[in-house]
Coordinates of C-alpha atoms and ligand atoms in Angstrom, one line a residue:
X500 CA 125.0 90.8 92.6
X501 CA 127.2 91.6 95.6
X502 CA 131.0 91.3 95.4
X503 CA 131.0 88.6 97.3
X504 CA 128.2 86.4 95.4
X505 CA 130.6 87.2 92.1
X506 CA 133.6 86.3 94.0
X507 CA 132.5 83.2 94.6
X508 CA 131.7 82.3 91.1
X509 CA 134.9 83.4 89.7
X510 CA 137.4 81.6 92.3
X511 CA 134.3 77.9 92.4
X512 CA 132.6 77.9 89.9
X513 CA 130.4 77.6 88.2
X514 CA 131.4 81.4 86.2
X515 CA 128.5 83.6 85.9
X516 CA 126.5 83.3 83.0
X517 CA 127.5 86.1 79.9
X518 CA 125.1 87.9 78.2
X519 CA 125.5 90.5 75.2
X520 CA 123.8 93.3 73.2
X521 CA 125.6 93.6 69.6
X522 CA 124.7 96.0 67.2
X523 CA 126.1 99.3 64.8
X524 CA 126.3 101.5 66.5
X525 CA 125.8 100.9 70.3
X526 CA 127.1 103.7 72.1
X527 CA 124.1 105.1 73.1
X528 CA 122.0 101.7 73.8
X529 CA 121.1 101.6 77.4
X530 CA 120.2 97.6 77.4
X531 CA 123.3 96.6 79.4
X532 CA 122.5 99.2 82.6
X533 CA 118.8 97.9 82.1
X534 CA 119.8 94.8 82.7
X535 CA 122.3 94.3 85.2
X536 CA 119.8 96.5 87.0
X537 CA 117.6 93.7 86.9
X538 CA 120.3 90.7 87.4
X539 CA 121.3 92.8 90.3
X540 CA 118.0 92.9 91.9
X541 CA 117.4 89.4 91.1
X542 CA 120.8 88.0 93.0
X543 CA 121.1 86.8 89.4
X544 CA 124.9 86.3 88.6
X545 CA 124.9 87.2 85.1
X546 CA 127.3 89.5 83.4
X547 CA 126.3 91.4 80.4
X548 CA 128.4 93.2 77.6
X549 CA 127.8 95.6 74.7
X550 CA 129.4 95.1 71.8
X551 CA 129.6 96.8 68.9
X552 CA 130.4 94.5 65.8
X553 CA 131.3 95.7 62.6
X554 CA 129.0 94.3 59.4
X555 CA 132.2 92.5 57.5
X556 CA 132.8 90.5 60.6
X557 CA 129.8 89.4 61.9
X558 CA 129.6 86.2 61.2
X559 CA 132.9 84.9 63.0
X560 CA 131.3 87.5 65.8
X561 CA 128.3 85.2 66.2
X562 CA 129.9 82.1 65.6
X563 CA 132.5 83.2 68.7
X564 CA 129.7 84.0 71.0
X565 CA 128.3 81.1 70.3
X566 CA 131.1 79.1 70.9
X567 CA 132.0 80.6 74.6
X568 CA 128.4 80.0 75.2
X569 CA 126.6 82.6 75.9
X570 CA 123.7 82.0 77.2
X571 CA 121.7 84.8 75.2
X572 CA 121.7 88.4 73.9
X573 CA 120.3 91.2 72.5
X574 CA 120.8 92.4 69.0
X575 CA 119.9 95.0 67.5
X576 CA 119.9 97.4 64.1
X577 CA 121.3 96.2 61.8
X578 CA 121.6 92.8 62.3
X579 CA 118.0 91.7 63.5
X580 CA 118.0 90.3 60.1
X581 CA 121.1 88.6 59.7
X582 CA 121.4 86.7 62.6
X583 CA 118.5 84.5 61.5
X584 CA 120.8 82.3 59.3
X585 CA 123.2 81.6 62.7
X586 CA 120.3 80.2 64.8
X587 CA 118.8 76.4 65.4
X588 CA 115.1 77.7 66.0
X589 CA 113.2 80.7 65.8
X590 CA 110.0 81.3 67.8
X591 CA 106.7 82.6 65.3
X592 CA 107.0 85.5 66.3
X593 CA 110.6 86.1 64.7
X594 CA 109.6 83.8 62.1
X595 CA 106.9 85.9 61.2
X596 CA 108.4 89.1 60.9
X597 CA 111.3 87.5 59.9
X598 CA 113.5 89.6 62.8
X599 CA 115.5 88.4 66.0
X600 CA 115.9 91.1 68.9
X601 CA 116.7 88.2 71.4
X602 CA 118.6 85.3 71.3
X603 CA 118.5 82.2 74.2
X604 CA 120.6 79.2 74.6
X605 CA 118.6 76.1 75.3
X606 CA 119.6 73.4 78.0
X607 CA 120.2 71.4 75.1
X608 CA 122.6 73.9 73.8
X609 CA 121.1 74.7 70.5
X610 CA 120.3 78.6 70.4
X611 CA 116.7 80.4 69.4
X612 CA 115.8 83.5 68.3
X613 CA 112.8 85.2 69.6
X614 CA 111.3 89.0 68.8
X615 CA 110.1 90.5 71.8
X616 CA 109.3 94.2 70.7
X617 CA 106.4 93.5 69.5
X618 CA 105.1 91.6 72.9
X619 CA 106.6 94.1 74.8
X620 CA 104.7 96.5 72.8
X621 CA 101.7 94.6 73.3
X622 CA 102.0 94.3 77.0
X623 CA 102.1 98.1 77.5
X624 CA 99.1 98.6 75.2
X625 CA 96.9 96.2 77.0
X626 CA 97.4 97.1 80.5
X627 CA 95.4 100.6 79.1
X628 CA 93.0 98.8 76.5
X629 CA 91.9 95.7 77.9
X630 CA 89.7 96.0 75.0
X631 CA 91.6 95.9 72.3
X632 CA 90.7 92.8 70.1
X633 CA 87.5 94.9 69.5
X634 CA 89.5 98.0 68.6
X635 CA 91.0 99.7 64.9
X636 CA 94.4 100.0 64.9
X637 CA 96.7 102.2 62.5
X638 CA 100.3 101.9 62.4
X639 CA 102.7 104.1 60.9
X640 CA 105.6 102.5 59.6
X641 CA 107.1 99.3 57.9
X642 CA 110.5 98.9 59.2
X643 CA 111.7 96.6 62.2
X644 CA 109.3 97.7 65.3
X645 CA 106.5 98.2 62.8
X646 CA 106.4 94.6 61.4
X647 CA 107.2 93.5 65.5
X648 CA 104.3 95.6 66.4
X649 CA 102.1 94.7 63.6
X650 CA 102.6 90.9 63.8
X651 CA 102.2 90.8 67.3
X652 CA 98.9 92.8 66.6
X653 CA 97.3 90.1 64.5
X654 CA 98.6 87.3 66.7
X655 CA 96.8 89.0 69.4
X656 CA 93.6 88.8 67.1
X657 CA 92.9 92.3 67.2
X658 CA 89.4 93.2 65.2
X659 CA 91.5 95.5 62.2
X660 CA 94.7 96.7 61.3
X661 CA 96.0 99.2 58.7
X662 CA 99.3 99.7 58.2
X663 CA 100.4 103.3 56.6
X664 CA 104.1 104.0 55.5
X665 CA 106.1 106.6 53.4
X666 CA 107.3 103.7 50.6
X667 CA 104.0 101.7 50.1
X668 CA 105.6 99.0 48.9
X669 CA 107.2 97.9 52.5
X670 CA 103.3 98.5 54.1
X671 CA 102.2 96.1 51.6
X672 CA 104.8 93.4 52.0
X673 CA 104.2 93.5 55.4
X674 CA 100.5 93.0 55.3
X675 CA 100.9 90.5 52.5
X676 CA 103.5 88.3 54.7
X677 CA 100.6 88.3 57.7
X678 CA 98.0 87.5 55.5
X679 CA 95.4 84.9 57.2
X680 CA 97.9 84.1 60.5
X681 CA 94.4 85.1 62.4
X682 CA 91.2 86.9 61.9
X683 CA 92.4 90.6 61.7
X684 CA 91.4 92.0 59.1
X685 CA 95.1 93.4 58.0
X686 CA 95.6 96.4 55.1
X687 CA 97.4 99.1 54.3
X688 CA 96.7 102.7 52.8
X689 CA 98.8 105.1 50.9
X690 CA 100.6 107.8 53.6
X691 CA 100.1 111.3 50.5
X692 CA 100.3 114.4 52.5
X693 CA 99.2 114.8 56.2
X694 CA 97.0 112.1 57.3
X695 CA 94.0 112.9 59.3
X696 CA 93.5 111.1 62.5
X697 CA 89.6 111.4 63.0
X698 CA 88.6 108.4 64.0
X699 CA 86.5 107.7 67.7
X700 CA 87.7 104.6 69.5
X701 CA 91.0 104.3 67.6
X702 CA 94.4 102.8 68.3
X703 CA 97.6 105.1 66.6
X704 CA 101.1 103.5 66.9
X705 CA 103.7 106.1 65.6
X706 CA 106.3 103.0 64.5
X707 CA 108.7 104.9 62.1
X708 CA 112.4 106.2 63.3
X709 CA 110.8 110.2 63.1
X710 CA 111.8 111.8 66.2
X711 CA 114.1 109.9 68.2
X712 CA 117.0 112.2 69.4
X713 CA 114.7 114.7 67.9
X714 CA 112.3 116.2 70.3
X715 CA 110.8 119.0 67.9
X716 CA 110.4 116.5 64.6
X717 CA 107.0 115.1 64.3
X718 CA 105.6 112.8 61.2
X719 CA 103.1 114.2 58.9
X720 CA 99.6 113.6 61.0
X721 CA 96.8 116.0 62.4
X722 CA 94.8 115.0 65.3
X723 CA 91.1 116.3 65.1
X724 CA 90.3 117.9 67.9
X725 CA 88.2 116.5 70.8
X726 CA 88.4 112.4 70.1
X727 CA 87.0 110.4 72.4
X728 CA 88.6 107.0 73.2
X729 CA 91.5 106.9 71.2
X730 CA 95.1 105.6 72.1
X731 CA 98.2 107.3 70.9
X732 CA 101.3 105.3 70.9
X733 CA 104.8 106.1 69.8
X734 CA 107.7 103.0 69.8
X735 CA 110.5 106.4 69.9
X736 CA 111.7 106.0 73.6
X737 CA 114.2 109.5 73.6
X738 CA 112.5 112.1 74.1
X739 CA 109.9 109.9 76.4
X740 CA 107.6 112.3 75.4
X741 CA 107.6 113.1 71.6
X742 CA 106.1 116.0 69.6
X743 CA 103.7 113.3 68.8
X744 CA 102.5 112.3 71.7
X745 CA 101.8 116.5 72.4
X746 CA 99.8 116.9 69.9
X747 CA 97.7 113.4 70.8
X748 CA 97.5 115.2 74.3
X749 CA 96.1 118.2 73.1
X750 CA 93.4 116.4 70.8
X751 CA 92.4 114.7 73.7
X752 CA 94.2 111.5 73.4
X753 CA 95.5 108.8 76.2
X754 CA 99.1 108.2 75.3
X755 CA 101.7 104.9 75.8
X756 CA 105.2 106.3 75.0
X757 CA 108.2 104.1 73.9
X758 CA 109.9 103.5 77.5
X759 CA 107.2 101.2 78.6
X760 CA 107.9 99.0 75.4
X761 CA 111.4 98.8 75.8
X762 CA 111.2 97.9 79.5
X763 CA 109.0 94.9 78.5
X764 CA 110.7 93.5 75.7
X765 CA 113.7 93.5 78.1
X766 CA 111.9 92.1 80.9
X767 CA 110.6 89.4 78.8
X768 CA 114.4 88.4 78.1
X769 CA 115.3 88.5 80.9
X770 CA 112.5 86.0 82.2
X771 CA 113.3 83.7 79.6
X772 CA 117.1 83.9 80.3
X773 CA 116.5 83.5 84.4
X774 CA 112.8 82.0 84.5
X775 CA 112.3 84.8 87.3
X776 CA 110.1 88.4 87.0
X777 CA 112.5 91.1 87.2
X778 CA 111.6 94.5 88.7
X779 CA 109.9 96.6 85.1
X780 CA 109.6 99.5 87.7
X781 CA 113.6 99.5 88.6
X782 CA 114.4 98.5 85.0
X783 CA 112.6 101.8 83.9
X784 CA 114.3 104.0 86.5
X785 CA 118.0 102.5 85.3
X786 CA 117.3 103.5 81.5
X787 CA 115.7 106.9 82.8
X788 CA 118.8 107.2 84.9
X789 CA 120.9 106.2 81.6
X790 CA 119.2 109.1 78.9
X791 CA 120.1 111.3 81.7
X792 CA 123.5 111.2 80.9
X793 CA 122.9 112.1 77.2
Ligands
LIG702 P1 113.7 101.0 60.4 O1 114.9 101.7 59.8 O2 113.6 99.5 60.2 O3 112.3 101.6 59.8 C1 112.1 103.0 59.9 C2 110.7 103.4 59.5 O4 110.5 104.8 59.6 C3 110.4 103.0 58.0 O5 109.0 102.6 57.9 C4 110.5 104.4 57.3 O6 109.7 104.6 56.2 C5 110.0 105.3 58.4 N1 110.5 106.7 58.3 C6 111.8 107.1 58.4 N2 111.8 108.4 58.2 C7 110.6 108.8 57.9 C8 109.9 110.1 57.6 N3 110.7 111.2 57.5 N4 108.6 110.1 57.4 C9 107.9 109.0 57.5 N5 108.4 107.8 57.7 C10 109.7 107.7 57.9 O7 113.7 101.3 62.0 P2 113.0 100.5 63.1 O8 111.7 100.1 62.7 O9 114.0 99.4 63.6 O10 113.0 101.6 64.3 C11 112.0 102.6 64.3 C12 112.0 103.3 65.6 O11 111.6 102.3 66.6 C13 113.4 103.8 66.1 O12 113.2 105.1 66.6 C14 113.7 102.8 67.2 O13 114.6 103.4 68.1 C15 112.4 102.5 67.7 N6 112.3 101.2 68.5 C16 111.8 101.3 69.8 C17 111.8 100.1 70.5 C18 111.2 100.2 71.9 O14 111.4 99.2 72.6 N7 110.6 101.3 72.3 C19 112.2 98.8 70.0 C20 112.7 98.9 68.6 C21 112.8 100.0 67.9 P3 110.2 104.0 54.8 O15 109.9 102.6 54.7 O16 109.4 104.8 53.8 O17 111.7 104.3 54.7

């Protein structure tokens, strides 16, 4: 927005619109360049902040934002969870994997919670697998972007899922909280030693926290060599490309890194907070441009 568009608002009215992004810690979250990126391209007055809110006081936190009426947000770790109780609605998604990454107020006032990681997951996976309901997916992981990512899965209706995590228990709560919301068939399998990827035609989503800010960690996995057809996909976003996603190179595997999914969930909040299309090109130059200040 240009200083004169924002000048206007402040000195007739009506003030720009105020977005935030509240989370434990946030120094280091790049949502709020992402997205005045985007408001800026769009001529879109709104004004976003980060805030970092401590656990004890999050509840007067929400109820304040609420109260100034904000007209959305972001959250993220660790409240995805506990903002749930604060909201009028939740989309299925959230409701499904019982998680909010973005928060809308409705003409009407009332606010809804919505998880877009997993669609913008799903966006970036189908623009290079158009054929995906017929495809096998296995995901590693059970925590936040896993259940996104796996929920989003079966909504989709893809053929199988099988969901493979350090502490079983949280791969099989997760499948057992999805069972029958479509036809996928959903499972999980016991992660004991290094798992062997050797599967043609596969889908692999690395979902677990391994690796981010670490470019030379790696979870336990082997690629065979020489597989034809199959997808590698890690949610870690820095580095873009992670140890993972190397050694699904070198086995001969296409790979979607984290970037992509993390412009699209953004992109998808911002359409639902503007109703316009922002710019997913610009948006992933302004986080690029942000990790290169790290
Ligand atoms: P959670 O803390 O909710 O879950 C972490 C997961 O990683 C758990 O399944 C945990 O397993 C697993 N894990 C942790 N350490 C290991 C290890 N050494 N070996 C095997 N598994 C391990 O985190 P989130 O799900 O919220 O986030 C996961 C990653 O996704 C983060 O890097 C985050 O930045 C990224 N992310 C990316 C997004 C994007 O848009 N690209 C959006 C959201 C998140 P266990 O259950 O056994 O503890």
């Amino acid at each position: 927005m240009d200083t004169n568009t924002s000048l206007q608002a402040l000195m007739k009215g009506p003030l720009p619109p105020l977005y935030f992004c509240i989370g434990n810690p946030v120094v280091g979250n790049p949502t709020q360049h992402m997205m005045e990126k985007a408001f800026e391209q769009l001529g879109y007055p709104g004004r976003y902040l980060t805030i970092e809110v401590d656990p004890d006081e999050l509840e007067p936190s929400i109820w304040g934002l609420l109260a100034m009426h904000f007209q959305g947000g972001n959250v993220t770790a660790p409240f995805k969870q506990d903002v749930l109780s604060y909201l009028d609605e939740l989309t299925e998604s959230a409701s499904l994997c019982d998680a909010v990454n973005c928060i809308t107020r409705k003409d009407d006032g009332t606010y809804i919670g919505d998880n877009t990681d997993g669609k913008g997951f799903l966006q970036s996976l189908v623009e290079i697998a158009p054929d995906l309901e017929r495809r096998k997916v296995v995901v590693f992981g059970s925590g936040g972007a896993a259940s996104a990512i796996v929920t989003e899965l079966a909504l989709h209706g893809v053929r199988e899922v099988v969901v493979v995590n350090r502490t079983l228990t949280r791969a099989k709560t997760l499948v057992d909280n999805l069972a029958g919301i479509s036809r996928t068939t959903l499972s999980w399998e016991p992660w004991e030693g290094i798992y062997q990827i050797k599967e043609h035609d596969l889908v692999v989503v690395q979902a677990t926290s391994v690796g981010l800010f670490q470019p030379d960690d790696c979870i336990k996995v082997a690629f065979t060599p020489d597989l034809h057809n199959v997808i590698a996909c890690d949610v870690v976003f820095n580095p873009v490309e992670t140890t993972f996603l190397k050694k699904a190179k070198l086995a001969g595997c296409q790979t979607l890194d984290g970037l992509g999914m993390l412009v699209n969930q953004g992109a998808i909040a911002v359409k639902q907070w503007t109703g316009k299309e922002p710019d997913r090109a610009l948006m992933r130059l302004s986080l690029e441009e942000a990790f290169a200040v790290c």
